Structures are given as C-alpha cells and as structure tokens.
Amino acid sequence: MKAKIPILFAVSIAIIVLSLVLVKANIVQPIATIFTGSLGDARRISGTIKEMTPLLILGSAVYLALKAGLFNIGAEGQYTVGACFGSLSMIAIGGGIGVAVGCFVGIITGALWALPAGLIKAYRNGHEVITTIMLNAIALLMTKALVAGPFKGPDQFTPSTSMMPVQSRLVPLFTIGNLEIPQSFVVGIVIVLLLAYWLKRNVSGFELKATGANPTAAKFAGVNTKQVTVKAMLMSGGLSGLAGALQVAQFEHRFYDGFATGYGFDALGVALLSGSNPAYLILSSFFFGAMNKGGTALVILGVDKGITTVVLSIVIVMFAAIRYRKKEDIRE
Amino acid sequence: MSFAVSMQNISKRFGMVQALDNVSFEVQAGTIHALVGENGAGKTTLIRALYGAMMPDDGSILIGGKTVKFRNSADAIGHRIGMVSQHYGIIGELTNLENLVLGSEGSAILNKVAMQARATELATSMGFEFDWDAESSTLGPAGGQKLEILKLLWRDSQIMILDEPTAMLSPQDSEALFVSLKQLAEKGATVIVVTHRVAEVFQHCKRVTVLRGGIKIADHNVDDVTPNQLAEEIVGGAVMERPQPVSSSKSSVRLKIDQLSVRGEKGDMAVRNLNLEVKMGQLVGIAGVDGNGQRELFHALIGVTRPISGTFSFDGSQWDSESSRTRITEGLRIIPEDRHEEGIIEDWSLLDSAALGLQRLPAFKNLSKGTKKQAPSMAEMFDTKFGRLSDEIASLSGGNQQRFVAGRALSLDAQLILAFQPARGLDLNSTTKVYNEIRRVCQAGACAIVVSFDLDELLDFCDRIVVMAHGELYEPQTEVARDRAAIGRLMVGAG
C-alpha cells in the first residue's frame, strides 16, 4: 500500500493537469494573481497581515481547545459576542483605558459564551460541537437584535454602534511606507508564543494535553478532567472574545450586523493545519490570510473567490490524511 | 509416526521483529500438549498460524498428514480446528444456547428443540450442566470457559487450541478444566494448551514445547524434564530465586478502609462493606477470580470512582474526601490494570510519560528538567528497552511499556502502591524484579496492595494474602494463610 500512494498522487496530478490543458485553461495566471494580490507590494502585504490577525488569535483559541480534546466550533460566536460588548466600552469610555476595558470585556463575554458548552460537556457529556453551533446561532441573532435596538448608535442608519472616537482607535504599531504592522497582530504573535510555552512547560498545560489525549489515563494521573474541560473552554472562549474586541479596536472601530465573516470557522482550519506545534499557527494563519487576501484579486479575472476555499479545503483534507493516518499495528 | 498437527519450518516477520524463526511444532493425536514461553516468545503467533488467523511467511502445515493452506480461520475450522482465545467470545446478552450455536447454526431456520437436544447431549458427555435459556452474562469465568469448550465440540473440532485457559480461573476450576480436557484427549481429541504456568504442564500435560524469542528451544516428554530445567529453558538462563516472603510489617496502620461500598459499572454492588487495614511495610496480595470487585476497589482508592458509602484514610488523612491529586501528593502510586487506557498516552514521549501521574510532585516543578532527570532512571529500574527518550512510548513493546510504568510508580517516594496485575506482559525474571522492588519500598516504610488473578504469583511474593469474592474480603485462618487449596476455596466463595 505504501508504494502505491506516490503513484496515485502522481497520476491524479497528471489527470488534473491534462484536463486543464484539454480545456485550454490558463492555470498560471490565477496562481500568479493570488500571489501578487496577497504579497505583491507593501500595501497588499499589509492586507494579508490584516486578514491574518484575527485568524492568529482565533486559531490559538481553537488550538487550545483541540489540545484538551474539544472541538470549539463556537469561536465565531464567542468572537462576535466579544466584539459586540467590547465595542460598547471602547465607545463609552474612550481612550487607551477604553480599549483596555473593552478587551477585558471581550475576554470575559467570550469566555462566558463558551462556558455553557464546557459545563454541558464536562458534567452532562453533551457534545461541544452541537452546543457551540447552537450558541453561535444565538450569538449571531442576539447581537443583531442588540445592535438594531439598544446598542444602535444615534448617528447610524444601519444596525451598527457608533464609531469609536478617532483618538481611541488602535494605530499600527509601526509603519514603513505602505507596510503596516497592527498592534493586534503583535498581540496575536505573543499569544501564540505564550500558548506554546504554557502547553510545553506548565503543569496545567501538561494536564490539559493529557486530558485531550487520553481522558482515562489523565484521571488515573490525578487530573480533574471535568475542571480541565471547563477551563479549556473558558480560555478558548476568552481568546476568541479578545480577538473580536481587538478587531474592533484595530480595524473596524464599531460593531455592526454582519461583523463576523467566518474567521471563527477558518480558525478551525488554521488550528488543524498547524498540527502538533502551536508555533505553526503563525504559518498556517499566514497561509489562510494570504489566500483570503489574494482571493479578492481573482475577481478581476472573473474567477470566483470561492476557489481559494476549495484550495484550502483540499490542503486540510490532504494534511489530515497524512498526519492523522492510523499507524500500522505490528503488535503481536 | 503421523502427527495430528505438524507445522514445519514456520517463519513470520512483523516489521523489524522476527516473531517466528524456522519453528517446527508437532503434536500427537490424543494428547494434551503444552506450548510454553515468555511473552513475545512467539506462542500466540504460532497458534494463530495454525488457526488460520495469520499467514506465515514461510513453512508448511500438515493436518493428519495432509498439507493444508489456511487463508482464514474458516479454513481452519473446516479442518476441525478450534480455538478458545484468552478473551473469550461469549456475548453476555445472548442465551447460553444462542452462544453455543453462534456462527455454526447448521441451517437457516433454527430448530431450537433439536439444537437443545444436541447441546444437552454434548454437555452431558462432558459432565457439564447448563441452563440453556439463561443469559450468558450470568456465567462466571469458569462457566464461560466450559461453554467455549462446548462450542468447539459443537463444531466437531478434533484439534483444540486453548490460549492461557486458566488465567482467569480459580485453582479448583482450573483443576476441573483439565479433567475435562483429559477426557477429551482420551476420546482422541488433540489439545494444545498455551500457558505460562509451569506447574500446569507437569500436572496435566503429556508433551511440552518451549519457544523463546521466536525460536523453538526444546521438545520434551513431560516425564523427561524437571520443572527447574523447563523454567530455565523458558527464561534462557538462570531463573531468579523467589525468596520466601517475610513479613516486614510494623505495628502502625497506614491504610484503613472502613465499611467501603462501591458500585460497579452496571450499577451492581461490586464492593460490599469492605474493611481492610494495611500496616506499614506490608505487601498485601488480593487473590480472587476476575470480576469480584477488585477493579472497583482500586478505582475507589485511586479516586476515579466515588464510593457510595464507607470511608478510608491513609496516615490519618481522610482520602475518601480528598482529590486524586492530593492522594498522589501524599504518596499514592499506581500500576494500573489496563496500561493502554489508564497508564500511558500512546503518542507521548518517554520524557512526558515519566511525569504522567506525578506531574504535581516537587520533582516535576520544572517540567522539562524534571522529566529529563527522572525518565532515564525510571526506565533503568527494570531495564526498559527503548530507542531514545523522545520516542513515543507506543514504540516500545508491551513488556517494556509495563517495565516503564512500574518503574515510574516506584521511583518517587511511594507510600501506598496499588498494583493491578503488575506482572502483566512481563517475563519471569522481570516479574521477580518488580515484586522485589515493591518489597524493598515496603521495607523502607511504605505499604502495597497487589491484585492478581494468579494465586501462585501472590503466594510467591506477598507476605499477607486476602481473598476477594463477591465484593467482600476474606482473610484465611492463620494456619491456612498460605494454603493454596484453602485460599482457592475462598476464591469461589466456598470457605
């Protein structure tokens, strides 16, 4: 079987190339466009980094839950709730303190939004995938209602909060010509590094990994796996909420209906693709960010942006097939 | 002479491991033939080849003088070969009769009357008795074993392979089993018994074949060989002496269990009002047939199951209301029953595995330094063979995993050692080493409880033996405290 895989791979590539040649498709141009569209110049690189930033933080959130054996599909909802409530304090208080309080509120509300899923999983064994999907729907509709009603800015015509005061918005940490490095991007990098360190060196991280890898063995090792499950969900939700709040402070400067555009779901791919090393979150979120950014440039060619989703999906499926293949059992 | 079974020059390789190397194995009709060897010697591989569950790379198999080639077990069954594996295939939800005929019903429409008549006839011929309409979950291990043997008769098996048939039986039931097997052999059946119990070979078998490291070491008439010689052939060198256990118990009680009751998985009362005091220095062996509450008792002591009533304390610390973590901090160490599920995380490195269960101890305050310091000495304690410390623990053989897990449990200031079948997967000498180390730690002031289904092992090493039957503990009278038969009677609840 092993020898057959490269052959199958080569044959399938040959078939794809042949069929593209047959229909006289130009495959070079779209690929080149994705490249130039995402990395062509400093402005576009900045755009890629902007796309990458929420993915980085949300990817960390999903990754952390994944290590505890939890599939947090709810990142999108936690992100939305964090952004919605975080934006209120940022607008109301204003200034640096407003942003700090807003981020704190984002973390708390995001964590609270994940809490029911954690509790239900730990104490009632209800599957977190189901509960987080439900919570996503509630988050989406609840924030929609809030922003159309009580949270709606007096100066707004659409369901949206007011804009943050200009002087309170996060500016890029530094700018070189057209290249902008946002502060929230740096926060994301720091989170990834802290997470990597925590999982590797901290005893709580150790117990979290044990719970995810083999809950029975973890229990025998004296780990309170129920607590770990709740804690992991809280932390994951908190990070997602922070991602939402930072998105408001750095880029969006308000919360509005339709704020969440699927970063929370892309983050699942980001986390899966980074495999066993959290540092790879940086690479995989960059890859997703570049595809998102470059994909928009495809419109000029009349190619649907959705093609990048297809590419990302194929990459994830192939990665999963390689990484999570079952080891051959040679035990007697 | 023509043999009932003749396997010639069988070889089989799994990856890097030569499981069988040019092994020839011949069995005369009408005999009980023992196949002995340590774990990993190739016994299981050899009989799986005979049962068609595995195709050898090389060699030939002759049944009744004719060459056969088995592609699967159905082929082997067609040649009237039957096997009772270690974990038998009785389905608890079916009735005894349904289990008996399962897979060999004979016709599309079941004629219960005819089936029951034949079943009763077979059972009577063996001196067995079964309630055919009862659910098989009501059978004990001995009943299950008997039903498995009837299954072979139901299929007209003439060559019967039994893999460690007495592993789960009390001494009395083992005795009865061999009586049945002898009866079958006298009627002309060929019985192959895979076992690691040397005593059984001498009591019941006619011939014995020794395998070691995938190679056939010897073939004997049992009468021509001494137990010591056989043990040395199995081990491949001198057998470590097992010094008679001396009690090193001091007066002070460390573990005190008071009226403990624990529910089992199915909601039944698995442990009933159990009392036990373990003194400093004691190595207590719990004898008993599997499934009499040993598991649930351990789970309660470890803290993965909450007892429904009763208390237990260690050094005065009320453990029943403390977390597992606290118990571990206070010296609880575990060699768990199911290594794969409870003892290790398969894709973790040996380094990380070293801290599993001990992660809150001061030795692992700095996780990476602690693991680098502790992992090598844990591996060294019982000569665990491994590549690098960064290798996955799953890359180790089962025996080496067990050595590592045992080394881990005994490395860091153990005060109460709970060991469930600690010899599982270990060879004779490693077993002795593990028990000797437990004894050494006990002499230093700790205490230990060992559960084993092998009474001889407990008699060899423990200074006190208690029996667990139907969730209750029985202490044999002082004058029969080391009497095999008396303890055996308690095991089946006939004290």
Short mmCIF file of C-alpha atoms in Angstrom, two decimals, chain A residues 39-226:
data_model
loop_
_atom_site.label_atom_id
_atom_site.label_comp_id
_atom_site.label_asym_id
_atom_site.label_seq_id
_atom_site.Cartn_x
_atom_site.Cartn_y
_atom_site.Cartn_z
CA LEU A 39 2.21 39.64 -1.40
CA GLY A 40 2.74 41.83 -4.47
CA ASP A 41 3.61 45.04 -2.67
CA ALA A 42 3.75 46.52 0.81
CA ARG A 43 0.10 47.59 0.75
CA ARG A 44 -1.02 44.10 -0.19
CA ILE A 45 1.24 42.51 2.40
CA SER A 46 -0.41 44.79 4.96
CA GLY A 47 -3.74 43.49 3.78
CA THR A 48 -2.60 39.93 4.22
CA ILE A 49 -1.43 40.71 7.75
CA LYS A 50 -4.79 42.29 8.49
CA GLU A 51 -6.54 39.12 7.33
CA MET A 52 -4.10 37.04 9.27
CA THR A 53 -4.52 38.84 12.63
CA PRO A 54 -7.93 37.56 13.77
CA LEU A 55 -7.07 34.13 12.38
CA LEU A 56 -3.96 34.04 14.50
CA ILE A 57 -5.81 34.71 17.76
CA LEU A 58 -8.87 32.62 16.91
CA GLY A 59 -6.58 29.86 15.67
CA SER A 60 -4.86 29.86 19.08
CA ALA A 61 -8.26 29.66 20.76
CA VAL A 62 -9.36 26.67 18.70
CA TYR A 63 -5.94 25.06 19.02
CA LEU A 64 -6.07 25.26 22.81
CA ALA A 65 -9.48 23.63 22.92
CA LEU A 66 -8.32 21.00 20.45
CA LYS A 67 -5.44 20.08 22.75
CA ALA A 68 -7.98 19.47 25.51
CA GLY A 69 -9.90 17.19 23.15
CA LEU A 70 -12.60 19.76 22.42
CA PHE A 71 -13.72 20.90 19.01
CA ASN A 72 -14.67 24.53 19.58
CA ILE A 73 -16.89 25.32 16.61
CA GLY A 74 -18.14 28.24 18.70
CA ALA A 75 -15.16 30.54 18.10
CA GLU A 76 -17.25 32.53 15.65
CA GLY A 77 -19.97 33.21 18.21
CA GLN A 78 -17.53 33.98 21.01
CA TYR A 79 -15.71 36.36 18.67
CA THR A 80 -18.99 38.10 17.81
CA VAL A 81 -20.07 38.48 21.42
CA GLY A 82 -16.61 39.73 22.44
CA ALA A 83 -16.64 42.30 19.64
CA CYS A 84 -20.18 43.44 20.40
CA PHE A 85 -19.76 44.04 24.13
CA GLY A 86 -16.13 45.09 23.84
CA SER A 87 -17.04 47.81 21.37
CA LEU A 88 -19.51 49.34 23.84
CA SER A 89 -16.88 50.08 26.48
CA MET A 90 -14.46 51.30 23.86
CA ILE A 91 -17.03 53.79 22.61
CA ALA A 92 -18.36 54.75 26.03
CA ILE A 93 -15.08 55.13 27.89
CA GLY A 94 -12.78 56.06 25.05
CA GLY A 95 -9.01 56.42 25.02
CA GLY A 96 -6.44 53.80 25.93
CA ILE A 97 -8.39 52.84 29.02
CA GLY A 98 -11.49 52.29 26.91
CA VAL A 99 -9.59 49.89 24.66
CA ALA A 100 -8.12 48.06 27.65
CA VAL A 101 -11.51 47.77 29.34
CA GLY A 102 -13.08 46.76 26.02
CA CYS A 103 -10.54 43.97 25.55
CA PHE A 104 -11.19 42.81 29.11
CA VAL A 105 -14.93 42.82 28.49
CA GLY A 106 -14.32 40.95 25.24
CA ILE A 107 -12.37 38.24 27.06
CA ILE A 108 -15.00 37.90 29.79
CA THR A 109 -18.01 37.81 27.49
CA GLY A 110 -16.30 35.44 25.06
CA ALA A 111 -15.40 33.12 27.93
CA LEU A 112 -18.93 33.27 29.35
CA TRP A 113 -20.30 32.47 25.92
CA ALA A 114 -18.18 29.31 25.82
CA LEU A 115 -18.92 28.35 29.42
CA PRO A 116 -22.25 26.54 28.86
CA ALA A 117 -20.63 24.33 26.24
CA GLY A 118 -17.82 23.50 28.67
CA LEU A 119 -20.17 22.76 31.56
CA ILE A 120 -22.52 20.66 29.47
CA LYS A 121 -19.59 18.70 28.09
CA ALA A 122 -17.97 18.14 31.48
CA TYR A 123 -20.99 17.36 33.63
CA ARG A 124 -23.63 16.11 31.20
CA ASN A 125 -21.44 14.75 28.43
CA GLY A 126 -23.27 16.81 25.81
CA HIS A 127 -21.16 17.15 22.72
CA GLU A 128 -19.44 20.51 22.43
CA VAL A 129 -19.82 20.59 18.66
CA ILE A 130 -23.59 20.63 18.96
CA THR A 131 -23.75 23.10 21.83
CA THR A 132 -21.28 25.54 20.31
CA ILE A 133 -23.10 25.52 16.99
CA MET A 134 -26.30 26.40 18.87
CA LEU A 135 -24.50 29.11 20.82
CA ASN A 136 -23.19 30.52 17.54
CA ALA A 137 -26.70 30.95 16.25
CA ILE A 138 -27.83 32.61 19.47
CA ALA A 139 -24.80 34.92 19.47
CA LEU A 140 -25.41 35.98 15.92
CA LEU A 141 -29.10 36.76 16.36
CA MET A 142 -28.73 38.26 19.81
CA THR A 143 -26.04 40.73 18.74
CA LYS A 144 -28.07 41.51 15.64
CA ALA A 145 -31.04 42.40 17.82
CA LEU A 146 -28.93 44.40 20.27
CA VAL A 147 -27.22 46.42 17.59
CA ALA A 148 -30.50 47.12 15.88
CA GLY A 149 -32.03 48.21 19.18
CA PRO A 150 -30.39 49.33 22.42
CA PHE A 151 -26.82 49.37 21.13
CA LYS A 152 -27.59 51.21 17.92
CA GLY A 153 -25.62 54.43 17.56
CA PRO A 154 -27.87 57.53 17.38
CA ASP A 155 -25.99 58.70 14.31
CA GLN A 156 -26.32 55.40 12.45
CA PHE A 157 -28.86 54.45 9.78
CA THR A 158 -27.99 50.74 9.67
CA PRO A 159 -27.84 48.34 12.63
CA SER A 160 -24.48 49.48 13.98
CA THR A 161 -22.93 51.04 17.04
CA SER A 162 -21.43 54.50 16.79
CA MET A 163 -17.87 54.78 15.57
CA MET A 164 -15.10 54.79 18.17
CA PRO A 165 -13.62 58.24 18.74
CA VAL A 166 -10.71 58.62 16.33
CA GLN A 167 -8.15 59.24 19.06
CA SER A 168 -9.07 55.99 20.87
CA ARG A 169 -8.59 53.70 17.88
CA LEU A 170 -5.53 51.49 17.85
CA VAL A 171 -3.00 52.77 15.33
CA PRO A 172 -0.49 50.48 13.68
CA LEU A 173 2.45 49.70 15.94
CA PHE A 174 4.74 50.94 13.21
CA THR A 175 4.51 51.87 9.57
CA ILE A 176 7.22 51.58 6.93
CA GLY A 177 5.97 53.21 3.77
CA ASN A 178 2.81 51.30 2.98
CA LEU A 179 3.65 48.38 5.27
CA GLU A 180 1.62 48.48 8.45
CA ILE A 181 2.13 46.21 11.42
CA PRO A 182 -1.02 46.40 13.58
CA GLN A 183 -0.75 46.20 17.36
CA SER A 184 -3.31 43.40 17.49
CA PHE A 185 -1.07 41.36 15.17
CA VAL A 186 1.74 41.63 17.69
CA VAL A 187 -0.68 40.65 20.44
CA GLY A 188 -1.56 37.58 18.36
CA ILE A 189 2.08 36.57 17.96
CA VAL A 190 2.63 36.97 21.71
CA ILE A 191 -0.44 34.84 22.44
CA VAL A 192 0.85 32.06 20.20
CA LEU A 193 4.24 32.09 21.88
CA LEU A 194 2.74 32.15 25.37
CA LEU A 195 0.41 29.31 24.45
CA ALA A 196 3.29 27.25 23.10
CA TYR A 197 5.27 27.82 26.27
CA TRP A 198 2.31 27.12 28.54
CA LEU A 199 1.47 23.84 26.84
CA LYS A 200 5.06 22.68 26.91
CA ARG A 201 6.29 23.80 30.29
CA ASN A 202 3.37 24.46 32.58
CA VAL A 203 1.88 21.67 34.63
CA SER A 204 -1.66 22.91 33.89
CA GLY A 205 -0.84 22.77 30.19
CA PHE A 206 0.56 19.29 30.70
CA GLU A 207 -2.67 18.17 32.37
CA LEU A 208 -4.73 19.79 29.63
CA LYS A 209 -2.83 17.86 26.97
CA ALA A 210 -3.22 14.64 28.94
CA THR A 211 -6.97 15.19 29.21
CA GLY A 212 -7.21 15.73 25.47
CA ALA A 213 -5.04 12.78 24.53
CA ASN A 214 -6.47 10.16 26.90
CA PRO A 215 -9.03 11.27 29.49
CA THR A 216 -8.98 7.94 31.32
CA ALA A 217 -5.22 7.98 31.73
CA ALA A 218 -5.50 11.62 32.82
CA LYS A 219 -7.98 10.67 35.55
CA PHE A 220 -5.68 7.93 36.77
CA ALA A 221 -2.91 10.53 36.79
CA GLY A 222 -4.86 12.61 39.29
CA VAL A 223 -6.20 15.16 36.83
CA ASN A 224 -9.66 16.58 37.44
CA THR A 225 -10.68 16.21 33.81
CA LYS A 226 -14.06 17.89 34.28
#
